CSV table of C-alpha atoms in Angstrom, one decimal:
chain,number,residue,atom,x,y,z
A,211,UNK,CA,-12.8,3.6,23.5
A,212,UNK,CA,-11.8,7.4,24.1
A,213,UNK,CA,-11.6,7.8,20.8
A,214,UNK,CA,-14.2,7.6,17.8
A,215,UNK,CA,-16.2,8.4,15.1
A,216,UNK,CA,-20.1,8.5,15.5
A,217,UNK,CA,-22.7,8.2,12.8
A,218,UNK,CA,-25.3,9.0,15.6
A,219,UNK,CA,-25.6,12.2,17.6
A,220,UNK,CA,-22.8,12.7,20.2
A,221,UNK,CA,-23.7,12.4,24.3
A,222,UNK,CA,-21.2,15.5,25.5
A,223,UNK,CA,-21.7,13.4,29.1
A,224,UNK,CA,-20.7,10.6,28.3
A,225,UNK,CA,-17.4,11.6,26.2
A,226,UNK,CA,-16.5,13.8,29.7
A,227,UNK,CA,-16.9,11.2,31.9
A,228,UNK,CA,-14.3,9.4,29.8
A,229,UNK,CA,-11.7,11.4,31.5
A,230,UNK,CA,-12.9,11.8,34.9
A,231,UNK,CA,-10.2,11.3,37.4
A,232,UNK,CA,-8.9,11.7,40.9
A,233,UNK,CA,-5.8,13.7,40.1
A,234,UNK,CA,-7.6,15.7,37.6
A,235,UNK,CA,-8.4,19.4,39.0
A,236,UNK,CA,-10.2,20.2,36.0
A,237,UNK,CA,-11.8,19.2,32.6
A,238,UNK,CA,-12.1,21.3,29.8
A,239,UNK,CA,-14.9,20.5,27.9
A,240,UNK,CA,-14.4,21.6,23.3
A,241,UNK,CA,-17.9,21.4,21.7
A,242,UNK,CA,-17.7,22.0,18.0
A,243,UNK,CA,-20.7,23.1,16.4
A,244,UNK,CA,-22.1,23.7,12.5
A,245,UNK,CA,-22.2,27.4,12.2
A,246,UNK,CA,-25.0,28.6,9.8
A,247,UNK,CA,-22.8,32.0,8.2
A,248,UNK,CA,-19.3,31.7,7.1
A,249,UNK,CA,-18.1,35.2,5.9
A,250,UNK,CA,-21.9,36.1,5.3
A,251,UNK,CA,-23.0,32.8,3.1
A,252,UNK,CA,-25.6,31.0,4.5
A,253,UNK,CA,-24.8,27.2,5.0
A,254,UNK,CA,-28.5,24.8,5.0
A,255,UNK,CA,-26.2,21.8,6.4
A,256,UNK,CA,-23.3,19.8,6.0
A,257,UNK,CA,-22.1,16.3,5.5
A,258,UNK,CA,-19.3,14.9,7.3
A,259,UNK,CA,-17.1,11.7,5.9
A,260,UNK,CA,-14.3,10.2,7.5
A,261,UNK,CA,-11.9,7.4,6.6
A,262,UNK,CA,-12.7,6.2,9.5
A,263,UNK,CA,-10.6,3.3,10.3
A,264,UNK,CA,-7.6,5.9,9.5
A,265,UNK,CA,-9.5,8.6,11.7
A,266,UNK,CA,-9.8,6.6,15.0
A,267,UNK,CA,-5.9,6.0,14.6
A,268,UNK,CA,-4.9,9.6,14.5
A,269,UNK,CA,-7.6,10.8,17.2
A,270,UNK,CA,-5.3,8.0,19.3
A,271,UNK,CA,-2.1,9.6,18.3
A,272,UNK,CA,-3.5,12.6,19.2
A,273,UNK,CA,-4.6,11.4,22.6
A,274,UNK,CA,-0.9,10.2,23.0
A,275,UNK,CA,0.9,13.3,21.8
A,276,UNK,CA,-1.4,14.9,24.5
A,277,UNK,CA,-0.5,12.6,27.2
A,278,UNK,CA,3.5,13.2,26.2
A,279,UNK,CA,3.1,16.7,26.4
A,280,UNK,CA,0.7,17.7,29.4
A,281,UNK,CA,1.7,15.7,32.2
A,282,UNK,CA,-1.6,13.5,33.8
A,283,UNK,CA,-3.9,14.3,31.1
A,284,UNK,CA,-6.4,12.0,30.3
A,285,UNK,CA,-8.4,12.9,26.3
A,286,UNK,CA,-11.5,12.0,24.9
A,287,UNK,CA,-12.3,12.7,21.5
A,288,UNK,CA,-16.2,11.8,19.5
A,289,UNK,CA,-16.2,12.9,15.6
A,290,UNK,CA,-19.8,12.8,13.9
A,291,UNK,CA,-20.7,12.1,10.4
A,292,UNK,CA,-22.9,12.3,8.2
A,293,UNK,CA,-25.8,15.0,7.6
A,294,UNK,CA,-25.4,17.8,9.8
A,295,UNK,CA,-27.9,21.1,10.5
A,296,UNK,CA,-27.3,24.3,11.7
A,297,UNK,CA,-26.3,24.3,15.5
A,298,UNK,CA,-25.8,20.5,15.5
A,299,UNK,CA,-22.6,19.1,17.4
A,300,UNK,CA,-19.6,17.8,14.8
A,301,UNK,CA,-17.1,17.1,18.0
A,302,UNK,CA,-16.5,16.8,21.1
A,303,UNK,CA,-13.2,17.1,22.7
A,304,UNK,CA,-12.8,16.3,26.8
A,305,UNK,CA,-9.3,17.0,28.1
A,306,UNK,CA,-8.4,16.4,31.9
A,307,UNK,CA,-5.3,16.8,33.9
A,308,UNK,CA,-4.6,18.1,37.4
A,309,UNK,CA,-4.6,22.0,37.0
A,310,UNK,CA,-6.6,23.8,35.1
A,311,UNK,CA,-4.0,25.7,32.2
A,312,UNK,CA,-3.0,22.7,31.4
A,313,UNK,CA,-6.6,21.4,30.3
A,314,UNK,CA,-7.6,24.4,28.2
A,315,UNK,CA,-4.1,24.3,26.8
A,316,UNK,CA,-4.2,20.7,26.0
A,317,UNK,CA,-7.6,20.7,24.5
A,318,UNK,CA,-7.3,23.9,22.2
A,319,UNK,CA,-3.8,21.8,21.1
A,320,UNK,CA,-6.5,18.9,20.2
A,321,UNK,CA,-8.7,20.6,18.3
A,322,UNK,CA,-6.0,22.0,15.7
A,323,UNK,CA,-4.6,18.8,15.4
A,324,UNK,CA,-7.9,17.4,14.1
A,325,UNK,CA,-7.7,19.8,11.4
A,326,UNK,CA,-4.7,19.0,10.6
A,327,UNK,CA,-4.2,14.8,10.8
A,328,UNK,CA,-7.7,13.8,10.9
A,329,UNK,CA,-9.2,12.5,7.4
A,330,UNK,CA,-12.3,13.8,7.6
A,331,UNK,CA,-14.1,16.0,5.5
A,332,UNK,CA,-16.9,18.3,5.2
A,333,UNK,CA,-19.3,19.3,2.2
A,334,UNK,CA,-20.8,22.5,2.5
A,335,UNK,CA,-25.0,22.8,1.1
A,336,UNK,CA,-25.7,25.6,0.5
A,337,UNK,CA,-29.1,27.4,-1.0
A,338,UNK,CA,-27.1,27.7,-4.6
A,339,UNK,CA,-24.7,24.5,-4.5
A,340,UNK,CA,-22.3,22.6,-2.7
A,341,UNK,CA,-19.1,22.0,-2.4
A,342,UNK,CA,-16.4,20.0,-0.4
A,343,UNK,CA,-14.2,22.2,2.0
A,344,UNK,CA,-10.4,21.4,2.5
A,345,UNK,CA,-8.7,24.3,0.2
A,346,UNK,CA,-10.6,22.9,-3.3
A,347,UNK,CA,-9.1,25.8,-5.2
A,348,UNK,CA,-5.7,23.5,-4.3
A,349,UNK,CA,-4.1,27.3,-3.4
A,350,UNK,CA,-2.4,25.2,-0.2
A,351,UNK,CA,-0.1,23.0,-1.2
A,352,UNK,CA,1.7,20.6,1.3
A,353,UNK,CA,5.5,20.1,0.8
A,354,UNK,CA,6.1,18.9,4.1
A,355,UNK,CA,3.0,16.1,3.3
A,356,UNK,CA,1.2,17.2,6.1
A,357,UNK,CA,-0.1,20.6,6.9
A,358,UNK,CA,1.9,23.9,8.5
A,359,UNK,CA,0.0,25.6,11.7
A,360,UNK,CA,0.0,28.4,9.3
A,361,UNK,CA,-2.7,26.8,6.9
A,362,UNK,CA,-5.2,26.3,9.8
A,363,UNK,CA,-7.4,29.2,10.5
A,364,UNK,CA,-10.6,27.8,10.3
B,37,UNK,CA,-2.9,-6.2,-5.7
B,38,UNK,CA,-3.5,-2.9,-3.8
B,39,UNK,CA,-6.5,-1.1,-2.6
B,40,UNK,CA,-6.7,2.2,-3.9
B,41,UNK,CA,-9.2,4.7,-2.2
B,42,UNK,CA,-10.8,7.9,-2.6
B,43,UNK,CA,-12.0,10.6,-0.6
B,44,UNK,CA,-14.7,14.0,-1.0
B,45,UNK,CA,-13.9,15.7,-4.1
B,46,UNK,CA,-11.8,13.1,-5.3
B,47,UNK,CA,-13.9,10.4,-5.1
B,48,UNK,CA,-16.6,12.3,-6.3
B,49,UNK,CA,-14.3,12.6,-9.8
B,50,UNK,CA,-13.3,8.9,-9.9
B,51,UNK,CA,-17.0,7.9,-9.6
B,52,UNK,CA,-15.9,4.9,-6.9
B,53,UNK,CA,-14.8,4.5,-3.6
B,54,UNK,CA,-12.1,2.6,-4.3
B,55,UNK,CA,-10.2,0.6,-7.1
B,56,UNK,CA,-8.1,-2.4,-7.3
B,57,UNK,CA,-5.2,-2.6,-9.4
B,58,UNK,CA,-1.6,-4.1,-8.5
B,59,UNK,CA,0.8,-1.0,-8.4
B,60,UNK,CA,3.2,-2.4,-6.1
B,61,UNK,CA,6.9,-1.4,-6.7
B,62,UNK,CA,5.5,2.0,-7.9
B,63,UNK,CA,6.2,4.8,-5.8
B,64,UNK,CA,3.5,7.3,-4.3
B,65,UNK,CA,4.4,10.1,-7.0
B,66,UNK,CA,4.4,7.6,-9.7
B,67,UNK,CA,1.1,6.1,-8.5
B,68,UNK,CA,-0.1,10.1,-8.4
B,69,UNK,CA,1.0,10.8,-11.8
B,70,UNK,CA,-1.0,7.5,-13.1
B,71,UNK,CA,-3.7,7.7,-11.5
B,72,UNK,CA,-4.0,11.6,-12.8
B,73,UNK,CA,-3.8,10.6,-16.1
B,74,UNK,CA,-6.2,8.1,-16.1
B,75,UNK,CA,-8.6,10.0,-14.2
B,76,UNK,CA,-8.0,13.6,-15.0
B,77,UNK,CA,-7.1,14.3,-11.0
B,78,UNK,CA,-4.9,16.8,-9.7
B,79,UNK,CA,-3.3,15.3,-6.3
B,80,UNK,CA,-0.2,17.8,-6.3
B,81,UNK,CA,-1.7,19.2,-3.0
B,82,UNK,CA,-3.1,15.6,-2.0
B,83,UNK,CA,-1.2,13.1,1.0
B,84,UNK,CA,-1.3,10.0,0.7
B,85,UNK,CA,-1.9,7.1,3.1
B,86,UNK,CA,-0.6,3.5,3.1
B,87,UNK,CA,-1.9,1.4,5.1
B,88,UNK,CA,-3.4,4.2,7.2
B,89,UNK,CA,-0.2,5.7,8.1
B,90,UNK,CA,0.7,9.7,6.0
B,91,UNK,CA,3.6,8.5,3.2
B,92,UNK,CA,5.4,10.9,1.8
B,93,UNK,CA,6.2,10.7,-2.7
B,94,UNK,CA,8.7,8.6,-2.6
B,95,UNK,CA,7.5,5.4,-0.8
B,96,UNK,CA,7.6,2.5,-2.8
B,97,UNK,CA,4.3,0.0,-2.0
B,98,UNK,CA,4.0,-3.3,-1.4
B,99,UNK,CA,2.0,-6.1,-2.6
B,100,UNK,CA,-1.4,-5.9,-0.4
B,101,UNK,CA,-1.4,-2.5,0.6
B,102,UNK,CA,-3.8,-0.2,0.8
B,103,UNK,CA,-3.4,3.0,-0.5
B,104,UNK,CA,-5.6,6.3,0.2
B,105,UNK,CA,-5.8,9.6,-1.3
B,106,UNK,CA,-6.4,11.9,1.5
B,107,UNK,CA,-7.3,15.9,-0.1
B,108,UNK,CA,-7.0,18.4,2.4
B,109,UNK,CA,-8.8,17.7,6.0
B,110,UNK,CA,-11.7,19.5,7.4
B,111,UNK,CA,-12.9,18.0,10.6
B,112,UNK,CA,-13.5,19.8,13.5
């Protein structure tokens, strides 16, 4: 099970030992965490909801689009839901193949692709409301039925 | 029948999880528009899923899938 969704807190060791290997040279470690200012509004926690059935599917594809493109790397990816606080982990992403670009490569390519094909959603609390994120003011549309590299920033 | 299931904001709107009605030989966009009218959602900007898989407008569902709304991601 490299790849999942966790109600519970994450164990960062025990989603990189996932990908321990002899040929590996290196592992590259992503820890995603809940930031409390985002562009100077103060966020109290968050809530994170997956389909998660769907979710576990797509962290696989991403595991094998990995694997197609980075020769000998082996992936590891652990999505949390539910109620988040500031500094908490949200995901963990564990990429290792034998030299060392190809793991910080592979893994940054991982964590974009969540954003993108991942259904999984946060909700922002903050002191004066809350508010799902994923482009509400529906200023992004997607013609393509997927999202552009161009719409990901955050 | 078909599943029919909702996510964040939209679910939030639709007041359920998910709803079962039979919509099969509909298409995705017709599906949309319904669903919009009936619950006063916008899903221009939303994908849709059947059967866990991204389908694009102009799929045509089958009896005993499951359909899913998915708004805009924002994992990570």
């Amino acid at each position: 099970m490299n790849f999942e969704i966790s109600k519970d807190p994450i164990d960062i060791q025990s989603v990189i030992d996932k990908v321990v290997q002899r040929e590996a040279g290196a592992i590259t470690t992503f820890i995603g965490t809940v930031r409390e200012l985002t562009h100077g509004k103060k966020t109290l926690y968050l809530i994170y909801e997956a389909y998660e059935s769907m979710a576990v599917k797509k962290l696989e594809q991403i595991g094998t689009e990995i694997k197609e493109r980075w020769n000998g790397a082996e992936v590891a990816i652990t999505h949390r839901t539910g109620k988040l606080d500031i500094t908490d982990v949200a995901v963990v992403i564990a990429v290792s193949t034998p030299h060392r670009a190809d793991a910080y490569e592979a893994n940054r390519y991982a964590i974009e692709r969540i954003k993108e094909i991942v259904p999984i959603w946060k909700k922002e609390h903050w002191e004066d409301g809350e508010e799902w994120i994923g482009n509400q003011l529906e200023t992004v549309a997607y013609p393509k039925g997927e999202p552009e590299a161009k719409d990901l920033n955050e | 029948m078909n599943k029919i299931m909702f996510f964040a904001h939209l679910r939030d709107s639709v007041g359920e999880e998910s709803v079962t009605k039979d919509v099969s030989g509909k298409t995705i966009a017709e599906l949309k528009q319904m669903l919009a009218e009936e619950y006063e959602l916008k899903l221009d900007s939303v994908m849709a899923a059947v059967n866990e898989e991204f389908a694009s407008d102009d799929e045509v569902i089958q009896d005993g899938d499951t359909v899913a709304f998915i708004p805009p991601v924002s994992g990570g």
